[in-house]
């Protein structure tokens, strides 16, 4: 039977009621890694969105692993308590079957940065910067801090930080733990030849460059219960000659599947290059399709997936098993409700809002009248 956007999906041990996922989107609104009231309203709103899986933003496994001073973290008891409060509130209003996931990450050389609305560049001396780290002492971009090249004991420490953050995520109650291996952050830095020039076991050739991402995957999968789905956001291409290409994504996916991971989310970019990226609706979907065609793992597509018809076609044509919506859900938190209406699906809504179904106020959307 042809799968559709609103058919259920098994992601390893976790079943979601439909193929719509909320993409993890940084909010830059935490206090020393602790979720704030902004996160409370943000996640509660998304919990009612109708998406089958709600992914929380990139969450740092160490204080020095944050992107900005406002980034969420899961490296302290205070972080854990604050996130527990937010997730409990979100679950209290969530639609039936909604699952929640968290993306854990380390920014590496891309950290110690300003919030986007403050400029988005590296923190200046008066802005309380911190020392960044990377596989090689290469800055993220011109004018950025030169990172410290990680030593063996530091790499082991970061590996354990991922493990501890994953255990905290399980205690808080997340169903899914996603490892961020993309967008120019630390695990992507190790994987990409554009950022990793090491000649030891952590960077000598393609296998060496995959070593840390795979070590993290094995360690986290072993650290959390079998009922937790563990996945990864990976890079489909660096968009640069000499960088990662979709063939590298396929090889990494096969290795992650062997490590017991349940899915990959295929994205791209994040390491500055000179090659312009032709951004358009669905521009990354072919990367997900290529990975799906050569692996047996659940594959999520992302990247300017805008309309319900477009999203449904991605699933129906087996380009991917799941789609992640980011900007579309920020702009319209009821995106999935309206998508279901367009596709003729009776999607549950909170009973307090059920009177807003089009069938119960015919013509009101066009006239502005309410019942």
Steps between C-alpha positions, in 0.01 A plus 500: 500500500629845414614689808372854551589799714247395764578129519674368816872429508720280715831667582676209660315435827293820477182532295384844387142558377603681181803593288516869596787596733575838649856580399734591787525881494730698730321764708807660664289573809650283776674621816834320550351210307173496698168501315302820561135604485555558127572129462192422707262680264696394192490127573143504629390666176686244288359216710153596371617542140392157378857397411564139593850578629610824665879542502651742749781730387874428501588451867862527612663207679753735663490864604785570253307303238231767465476712187400815689439613858129439431526138388325218676715253691472166678826497693383579854233406752352849459471447123330166559246642747412790272449272200296254707257783582464594134451146370242415767299808402525415131384143558200628699360673189639272227274334248457121530805306392733799474861406570781728613867496408808702584804575287826494698802679363840661550569817302878459489667784308159646407434589864571814702274689260246778522129431471382553142317824585818630666703449183573126498879545491762390752471647849723801559725532806236697695227241427636221724639270229634154572772283349367290214627157396516307173667201336757739349604855585302648210252784565137465397537792260705814444508712816388219730688370803777252427389184684716279716580166334352227715729254675424136571375554856282793392338289229422231756350768726271625223394144423398454863317834494279367220432189706408698811274737305321202341442347843362830625271514195362157585441601862311809384279275288592551135405222259769579243864610534658650189875547459589818310762405241427786259478878447869560567496393866762281667404152376461641148839669540656162571324339203579769241842513330450877478532525880695190605867482403608256771730207427411287801215253554252789517565632153729301274281436194125441474489230769697713743276800439193286578658363818370756751144520360483121509653477848235743626226302326611169654544652847164680507309201360652284775436761771124542457218249526390286208167685491672827403546562127849634426564673168728755340482811290765456233650696212400408148758733346738782595420663163874528427751305297717304743228499765240244596273370223187287503714184466654585839152540646406155374809341655444677831134395500591133449745520789246674724242235417752232604550691825129460576370843402138516387505787252693778332390854414684609184589868480798687352742790530621680811870505425567828315590448136548712191234306307158672495214276609188511283242508780148421379201299629603139557862562394636239745241229431711329228771446763252320726373298203853387412566389858165321524558311174825352631419424864238329710468771763213747546588821313365847572507776239533870583563829324231749399223243488213745487168372367292199610492367143879518475543326836249228413666434164840452669350224714273347235785474248734344761755780480503495881312340789438821693520875436614771740329840489685797649419851379154387391407404855652814651291705260189288546496268803179346360675394179421131556133573576461681170704238315264231630199706388644533149577128479160393636631365831311533828790602725428528875506850648485621859130495598527866604582587136282245323234757409755654261469206262394636157192275497371668817523857370450481123592818319625675813863491387409686186261752656678558829181407693519263795224283646 
